[in-house]
Amino acid sequence: LAGGASILEAYKEAEGLVLGAWGTFSQQDGGEGDMTRSLFWKYKDPEEPDFPWRMHHQGGSNLFVDYWRLFYELNPALSSELLENEDFIGKKIQNYTIDSYLGQGRFGSVYKAIHTNLNKEVAIKISHPVKEGFEELKSIIFSGNKGLSSLRHPNVVAFYDAGEIDFGGDRRIYVIMELINGIGLNNMDFGVPFLDRNELAELADKAIQICSGLEAAHTAKFTDALGMPREGFIHGNLKRRKILFTPDGIPKIIDFLFADIARSHNIEMEVPESVKEFAKTERLEDTYPPEVISGAQSINKQTDIYSFGSVMVEILLSKQLSELEFKTLKDLEEL
């Protein structure tokens, strides 16, 4: 880190140095190298080509892992993003004081905040600066959160409030929601090939819980901002990092309303370059059905079902759906 490497670069370099100095498990098993490190493999299969260490980080923190450096001047393109996120620390929104930065996405940055009187922790998402279409974005978020706040389901993150603030002359939208002190599904490895029958049944139960939350969103009834009755929320961007697990192992779907914002061509936001670069690594064919990618079909409830199916394929087969070659469901079942 002191040499100017990012966290990810420093980790990979350190990993290479350790492997170069002490070798792999098979070498240690033969009596060479530092035997104390073999304790980490105590319950591992000697034939499994794996290491006892991995780098884990909280979902949404890719900005820091991939780009953050010890000295801001080594990465001036990113320093303004980091400093802006830090500027929110200590600010108050309603009765909540922003405590720490958690991550960011295409809509905005997420922070942990604490209620000044009740000491209750929540997550607050604050939008990026909006170049055009602020009122339309505001309408989508306010109307959507009016419905989402009425949705109470154990597998959908709870929404508490939404509002508007002024920061540095920029009007921003914020959303207050349940804070999930857990880990993203994208950072979890279930070790499927080595699970016994009971563990596979538990994994299936987690999948059913996520399906239950998705169904609850798809069938929710609410009244929009114009007083019109509506039914159902479409996620529109469901993937592994959009599912968080609480410390108790309960899955929670996050980041609804993406589809509603994406449908509008009148909203333009100042999305940070690091977010744009990360978005390029996520291919549409990994989670979206072909008819949506081609434009023949708009995003709908079936899109969410297809996307969650792609998530389960990735978990069970350790491959992206787009990497598999199959023409029928029978072919997929055989895989």
Short mmCIF file of C-alpha atoms in Angstrom, two decimals:
data_model
loop_
_atom_site.label_atom_id
_atom_site.label_comp_id
_atom_site.label_asym_id
_atom_site.label_seq_id
_atom_site.Cartn_x
_atom_site.Cartn_y
_atom_site.Cartn_z
CA LEU A 1 0.00 0.00 0.00
CA ALA A 2 2.82 2.39 0.88
CA GLY A 3 4.27 1.76 -2.56
CA GLY A 4 1.16 3.11 -4.26
CA ALA A 5 -0.75 -0.13 -4.92
CA SER A 6 -4.52 -0.37 -4.53
CA ILE A 7 -5.90 -2.79 -1.95
CA LEU A 8 -6.57 -5.39 -4.66
CA GLU A 9 -3.11 -4.96 -6.20
CA ALA A 10 -1.44 -5.16 -2.78
CA TYR A 11 -3.36 -8.32 -1.89
CA LYS A 12 -2.42 -10.07 -5.12
CA GLU A 13 1.21 -9.09 -4.72
CA ALA A 14 1.30 -10.32 -1.12
CA GLU A 15 -0.39 -13.58 -2.13
CA GLY A 16 2.21 -14.15 -4.83
CA LEU A 17 5.07 -13.47 -2.41
CA VAL A 18 3.71 -15.91 0.18
CA LEU A 19 3.17 -18.66 -2.39
CA GLY A 20 6.63 -18.06 -3.80
CA ALA A 21 8.22 -18.34 -0.35
CA TRP A 22 6.24 -21.21 1.16
CA GLY A 23 4.69 -23.06 -1.74
CA THR A 24 1.31 -24.73 -2.00
CA PHE A 25 -0.42 -27.19 0.27
CA SER A 26 1.02 -30.22 -1.50
CA GLN A 27 4.54 -28.96 -0.88
CA GLN A 28 3.82 -28.42 2.80
CA ASP A 29 2.24 -31.85 3.05
CA GLY A 30 5.59 -33.29 1.97
CA GLY A 31 7.34 -31.63 4.86
CA GLU A 32 8.60 -28.47 3.19
CA GLY A 33 7.74 -24.90 3.98
CA ASP A 34 6.03 -23.42 7.03
CA MET A 35 4.02 -26.27 8.56
CA THR A 36 2.03 -23.96 10.85
CA ARG A 37 0.18 -22.61 7.83
CA SER A 38 -1.11 -26.08 7.01
CA LEU A 39 -3.46 -25.82 9.98
CA PHE A 40 -5.67 -23.67 7.81
CA TRP A 41 -6.17 -26.72 5.56
CA LYS A 42 -7.10 -29.04 8.42
CA TYR A 43 -10.52 -29.85 6.98
CA LYS A 44 -9.72 -29.30 3.32
CA ASP A 45 -9.44 -31.96 0.66
CA PRO A 46 -5.69 -32.30 -0.16
CA GLU A 47 -6.61 -32.77 -3.83
CA GLU A 48 -8.57 -29.52 -3.96
CA PRO A 49 -6.47 -26.78 -5.61
CA ASP A 50 -7.38 -24.04 -3.16
CA PHE A 51 -5.66 -21.68 -0.74
CA PRO A 52 -6.57 -21.07 2.91
CA TRP A 53 -6.98 -17.34 2.40
CA ARG A 54 -9.32 -15.14 0.41
CA MET A 55 -9.91 -11.42 0.28
CA HIS A 56 -13.43 -10.56 1.42
CA HIS A 57 -15.00 -7.13 1.28
CA GLN A 58 -18.45 -5.70 1.82
CA GLY A 59 -20.78 -5.55 -1.13
CA GLY A 60 -20.57 -2.21 -2.93
CA SER A 61 -17.02 -1.48 -1.72
CA ASN A 62 -15.44 -2.30 -5.10
CA LEU A 63 -14.57 1.38 -5.40
CA PHE A 64 -12.11 1.10 -2.52
CA VAL A 65 -10.83 -2.40 -3.27
CA ASP A 66 -10.03 -1.73 -6.92
CA TYR A 67 -9.04 1.93 -6.87
CA TRP A 68 -8.34 3.30 -3.39
CA ARG A 69 -4.73 4.09 -2.65
CA LEU A 70 -3.04 5.25 0.51
CA PHE A 71 -2.19 8.61 -1.04
CA TYR A 72 -4.92 10.46 -2.91
CA GLU A 73 -2.44 12.19 -5.20
CA LEU A 74 -1.51 8.83 -6.74
CA ASN A 75 -5.03 8.58 -8.14
CA PRO A 76 -6.39 12.09 -8.72
CA ALA A 77 -9.28 10.86 -10.86
CA LEU A 78 -10.69 9.01 -7.86
CA SER A 79 -9.78 11.44 -5.09
CA SER A 80 -12.71 13.77 -5.80
CA GLU A 81 -15.16 10.84 -5.52
CA LEU A 82 -13.69 9.73 -2.20
CA LEU A 83 -13.55 13.24 -0.79
CA GLU A 84 -17.16 13.96 -1.79
CA ASN A 85 -18.33 10.78 -0.05
CA GLU A 86 -16.37 11.79 3.04
CA ASP A 87 -18.01 15.24 2.98
CA PHE A 88 -21.35 13.66 3.91
CA ILE A 89 -19.95 12.11 7.10
CA GLY A 90 -21.36 13.92 10.12
CA LYS A 91 -24.19 15.58 8.19
CA LYS A 92 -27.76 15.22 9.44
CA ILE A 93 -30.77 14.09 7.43
CA GLN A 94 -33.96 14.34 9.45
CA ASN A 95 -33.05 12.84 12.84
CA TYR A 96 -30.23 10.71 11.45
CA THR A 97 -26.53 11.53 11.55
CA ILE A 98 -24.45 10.02 8.74
CA ASP A 99 -21.82 7.82 10.33
CA SER A 100 -19.84 6.09 7.58
CA TYR A 101 -19.66 5.43 3.84
CA LEU A 102 -20.69 1.95 2.65
CA GLY A 103 -20.49 2.01 -1.15
CA GLN A 104 -22.05 3.39 -4.32
CA GLY A 105 -23.83 2.44 -7.50
CA ARG A 106 -25.41 4.04 -10.56
CA PHE A 107 -28.09 5.82 -8.52
CA GLY A 108 -26.00 7.13 -5.66
CA SER A 109 -23.88 6.49 -2.58
CA VAL A 110 -24.94 4.52 0.48
CA TYR A 111 -24.11 5.45 4.07
CA LYS A 112 -24.72 4.10 7.52
CA ALA A 113 -26.60 6.59 9.67
CA ILE A 114 -27.69 6.60 13.31
CA HIS A 115 -30.87 8.09 14.81
CA THR A 116 -29.78 10.80 17.22
CA ASN A 117 -32.35 9.91 19.90
CA LEU A 118 -33.13 6.23 19.40
CA ASN A 119 -29.61 5.09 18.45
CA LYS A 120 -31.19 3.13 15.59
CA GLU A 121 -28.97 2.30 12.63
CA VAL A 122 -30.26 2.69 9.09
CA ALA A 123 -28.87 2.89 5.57
CA ILE A 124 -29.27 6.15 3.64
CA LYS A 125 -28.83 6.23 -0.12
CA ILE A 126 -28.10 9.69 -1.54
CA SER A 127 -28.36 10.24 -5.28
CA HIS A 128 -25.53 11.48 -7.45
CA PRO A 129 -25.95 15.04 -8.77
CA VAL A 130 -28.76 15.18 -11.33
CA LYS A 131 -28.01 17.04 -14.57
CA GLU A 132 -31.48 16.69 -16.09
CA GLY A 133 -34.85 15.28 -15.09
CA PHE A 134 -34.68 15.94 -11.34
CA GLU A 135 -38.44 16.29 -10.94
CA GLU A 136 -39.06 13.06 -12.86
CA LEU A 137 -36.50 11.20 -10.75
CA LYS A 138 -38.07 12.65 -7.62
CA SER A 139 -41.52 11.49 -8.75
CA ILE A 140 -40.28 7.95 -9.45
CA ILE A 141 -38.47 7.63 -6.11
CA PHE A 142 -41.22 9.22 -4.02
CA SER A 143 -44.00 7.26 -5.69
CA GLY A 144 -42.03 4.02 -5.60
CA ASN A 145 -41.03 4.35 -1.98
CA LYS A 146 -44.61 5.13 -1.04
CA GLY A 147 -45.46 1.67 -2.27
CA LEU A 148 -42.27 -0.05 -1.09
CA SER A 149 -42.70 1.31 2.43
CA SER A 150 -45.99 -0.60 2.64
CA LEU A 151 -44.26 -3.83 1.58
CA ARG A 152 -43.31 -5.78 4.68
CA HIS A 153 -41.56 -9.01 3.86
CA PRO A 154 -38.64 -10.68 5.67
CA ASN A 155 -36.73 -11.15 2.40
CA VAL A 156 -37.07 -7.60 1.04
CA VAL A 157 -35.13 -4.72 2.55
CA ALA A 158 -37.50 -2.38 4.42
CA PHE A 159 -37.98 1.18 3.12
CA TYR A 160 -38.69 3.90 5.68
CA ASP A 161 -38.67 7.29 3.97
CA ALA A 162 -37.55 9.39 1.00
CA GLY A 163 -36.85 13.08 0.65
CA GLU A 164 -34.88 15.88 -0.97
CA ILE A 165 -31.78 17.70 0.29
CA ASP A 166 -29.45 20.40 -1.01
CA PHE A 167 -25.73 19.63 -0.93
CA GLY A 168 -23.19 22.07 -2.31
CA GLY A 169 -25.83 23.69 -4.46
CA ASP A 170 -26.96 20.35 -5.91
CA ARG A 171 -30.42 18.97 -5.26
CA ARG A 172 -30.23 15.33 -4.23
CA ILE A 173 -32.78 12.62 -3.52
CA TYR A 174 -32.28 10.40 -0.48
CA VAL A 175 -33.87 7.14 0.59
CA ILE A 176 -33.82 5.81 4.17
CA MET A 177 -33.96 2.05 4.47
CA GLU A 178 -33.12 -0.94 6.60
CA LEU A 179 -29.41 -1.44 7.27
CA ILE A 180 -28.23 -4.97 6.50
CA ASN A 181 -25.07 -5.70 8.48
CA GLY A 182 -24.25 -8.74 6.43
CA ILE A 183 -22.57 -9.97 3.27
CA GLY A 184 -23.55 -9.90 -0.38
CA LEU A 185 -24.37 -13.09 -2.23
CA ASN A 186 -21.62 -12.15 -4.69
CA ASN A 187 -19.08 -12.57 -1.89
CA MET A 188 -20.35 -15.97 -0.73
CA ASP A 189 -19.06 -19.37 -1.77
CA PHE A 190 -21.38 -22.20 -0.78
CA GLY A 191 -18.95 -24.91 -1.86
CA VAL A 192 -21.76 -26.68 -3.71
CA PRO A 193 -19.73 -29.70 -4.94
CA PHE A 194 -18.97 -30.63 -1.32
CA LEU A 195 -22.39 -30.05 0.27
CA ASP A 196 -24.24 -32.97 1.81
CA ARG A 197 -27.98 -33.55 1.38
CA ASN A 198 -28.97 -31.43 4.40
CA GLU A 199 -26.77 -28.54 3.33
CA LEU A 200 -28.21 -28.64 -0.19
CA ALA A 201 -31.70 -28.58 1.32
CA GLU A 202 -30.71 -25.50 3.32
CA LEU A 203 -29.42 -23.80 0.17
CA ALA A 204 -32.69 -24.63 -1.59
CA ASP A 205 -34.56 -23.07 1.35
CA LYS A 206 -32.57 -19.84 0.92
CA ALA A 207 -33.50 -19.80 -2.76
CA ILE A 208 -37.18 -20.29 -1.89
CA GLN A 209 -36.99 -17.37 0.55
CA ILE A 210 -35.61 -15.11 -2.18
CA CYS A 211 -38.38 -16.28 -4.54
CA SER A 212 -40.90 -15.48 -1.83
CA GLY A 213 -39.58 -11.94 -1.47
CA LEU A 214 -39.64 -11.48 -5.24
CA GLU A 215 -43.22 -12.73 -5.44
CA ALA A 216 -44.26 -10.37 -2.62
CA ALA A 217 -42.83 -7.43 -4.58
CA HIS A 218 -44.46 -8.56 -7.84
CA THR A 219 -47.90 -8.83 -6.22
CA ALA A 220 -47.77 -5.85 -3.83
CA LYS A 221 -50.77 -3.51 -4.08
CA PHE A 222 -50.33 0.21 -3.44
CA THR A 223 -51.53 3.67 -4.43
CA ASP A 224 -49.16 5.85 -6.46
CA ALA A 225 -48.49 9.57 -6.08
CA LEU A 226 -51.52 10.41 -8.27
CA GLY A 227 -53.83 8.31 -6.11
CA MET A 228 -54.12 5.56 -8.70
CA PRO A 229 -54.15 1.91 -7.59
CA ARG A 230 -51.14 -0.09 -8.80
CA GLU A 231 -49.84 -3.61 -8.39
CA GLY A 232 -46.34 -4.99 -8.35
CA PHE A 233 -42.75 -3.80 -8.33
CA ILE A 234 -40.25 -5.02 -10.89
CA HIS A 235 -36.65 -5.12 -9.74
CA GLY A 236 -35.20 -5.11 -13.24
CA ASN A 237 -31.56 -5.56 -12.20
CA LEU A 238 -31.49 -8.67 -10.04
CA LYS A 239 -28.05 -10.24 -9.66
CA ARG A 240 -25.92 -11.73 -6.88
CA ARG A 241 -24.76 -8.40 -5.45
CA LYS A 242 -28.37 -7.27 -5.16
CA ILE A 243 -29.05 -9.95 -2.54
CA LEU A 244 -27.62 -9.47 0.95
CA PHE A 245 -27.55 -11.96 3.81
CA THR A 246 -28.02 -10.86 7.42
CA PRO A 247 -25.72 -12.29 10.13
CA ASP A 248 -28.56 -14.77 10.85
CA GLY A 249 -28.44 -16.01 7.25
CA ILE A 250 -31.67 -14.35 6.06
CA PRO A 251 -31.51 -13.21 2.41
CA LYS A 252 -32.74 -9.69 1.59
CA ILE A 253 -33.36 -8.26 -1.87
CA ILE A 254 -32.15 -4.66 -2.26
CA ASP A 255 -32.22 -1.87 -4.87
CA PHE A 256 -35.73 -1.90 -6.31
CA LEU A 257 -36.96 0.86 -8.69
CA PHE A 258 -34.01 0.39 -11.09
CA ALA A 259 -36.39 -0.57 -13.90
CA ASP A 260 -38.53 2.56 -13.41
CA ILE A 261 -35.48 4.84 -13.53
CA ALA A 262 -33.96 2.98 -16.50
CA ARG A 263 -37.19 3.40 -18.51
CA SER A 264 -36.88 7.17 -18.39
CA HIS A 265 -34.76 8.81 -21.08
CA ASN A 266 -35.13 12.24 -19.47
CA ILE A 267 -32.96 11.58 -16.40
CA GLU A 268 -29.23 12.24 -16.59
CA MET A 269 -27.03 11.86 -13.52
CA GLU A 270 -23.34 12.52 -12.84
CA VAL A 271 -22.33 8.91 -12.35
CA PRO A 272 -18.72 8.54 -11.08
CA GLU A 273 -16.20 7.11 -13.53
CA SER A 274 -15.37 4.23 -11.17
CA VAL A 275 -19.03 3.15 -11.22
CA LYS A 276 -19.13 3.32 -15.01
CA GLU A 277 -15.96 1.22 -15.25
CA PHE A 278 -17.38 -1.40 -12.89
CA ALA A 279 -20.63 -1.51 -14.88
CA LYS A 280 -18.64 -2.46 -17.98
CA THR A 281 -17.57 -5.70 -16.27
CA GLU A 282 -21.20 -6.84 -15.92
CA ARG A 283 -22.51 -8.29 -19.17
CA LEU A 284 -26.22 -8.06 -19.95
CA GLU A 285 -26.31 -11.63 -21.25
CA ASP A 286 -25.32 -12.90 -17.80
CA THR A 287 -28.62 -11.87 -16.20
CA TYR A 288 -31.04 -10.60 -18.86
CA PRO A 289 -33.14 -12.74 -21.23
CA PRO A 290 -32.24 -12.42 -24.93
CA GLU A 291 -35.58 -10.83 -25.85
CA VAL A 292 -34.96 -7.97 -23.40
CA ILE A 293 -31.40 -7.42 -24.66
CA SER A 294 -32.63 -7.31 -28.27
CA GLY A 295 -35.39 -4.84 -27.37
CA ALA A 296 -38.16 -7.18 -28.46
CA GLN A 297 -39.51 -7.26 -24.91
CA SER A 298 -39.38 -4.63 -22.16
CA ILE A 299 -38.27 -5.41 -18.62
CA ASN A 300 -41.10 -7.18 -16.77
CA LYS A 301 -41.76 -9.65 -13.95
CA GLN A 302 -40.50 -12.53 -16.07
CA THR A 303 -37.20 -10.67 -16.41
CA ASP A 304 -36.74 -10.89 -12.63
CA ILE A 305 -37.54 -14.61 -12.67
CA TYR A 306 -35.02 -15.22 -15.47
CA SER A 307 -32.40 -13.14 -13.65
CA PHE A 308 -32.80 -15.09 -10.44
CA GLY A 309 -32.52 -18.30 -12.43
CA SER A 310 -29.18 -17.04 -13.76
CA VAL A 311 -28.10 -16.34 -10.16
CA MET A 312 -28.85 -19.93 -9.16
CA VAL A 313 -27.01 -21.29 -12.22
CA GLU A 314 -23.95 -19.29 -11.18
CA ILE A 315 -24.14 -20.62 -7.61
CA LEU A 316 -24.71 -24.25 -8.56
CA LEU A 317 -22.38 -24.50 -11.57
CA SER A 318 -19.85 -21.72 -10.80
CA LYS A 319 -20.44 -20.40 -14.31
CA GLN A 320 -22.33 -17.52 -15.83
CA LEU A 321 -25.47 -18.49 -17.72
CA SER A 322 -24.02 -16.98 -20.89
CA GLU A 323 -21.05 -19.38 -20.66
CA LEU A 324 -23.24 -22.46 -20.93
CA GLU A 325 -24.27 -24.05 -24.21
CA PHE A 326 -27.79 -25.42 -24.16
CA LYS A 327 -30.85 -25.20 -26.38
CA THR A 328 -33.53 -26.79 -24.22
CA LEU A 329 -34.38 -27.05 -20.54
CA LYS A 330 -33.43 -30.73 -20.70
CA ASP A 331 -29.91 -29.71 -21.79
CA LEU A 332 -29.71 -27.37 -18.81
CA GLU A 333 -30.94 -30.07 -16.42
CA GLU A 334 -28.19 -32.38 -17.66
CA LEU A 335 -25.60 -29.66 -17.00
#
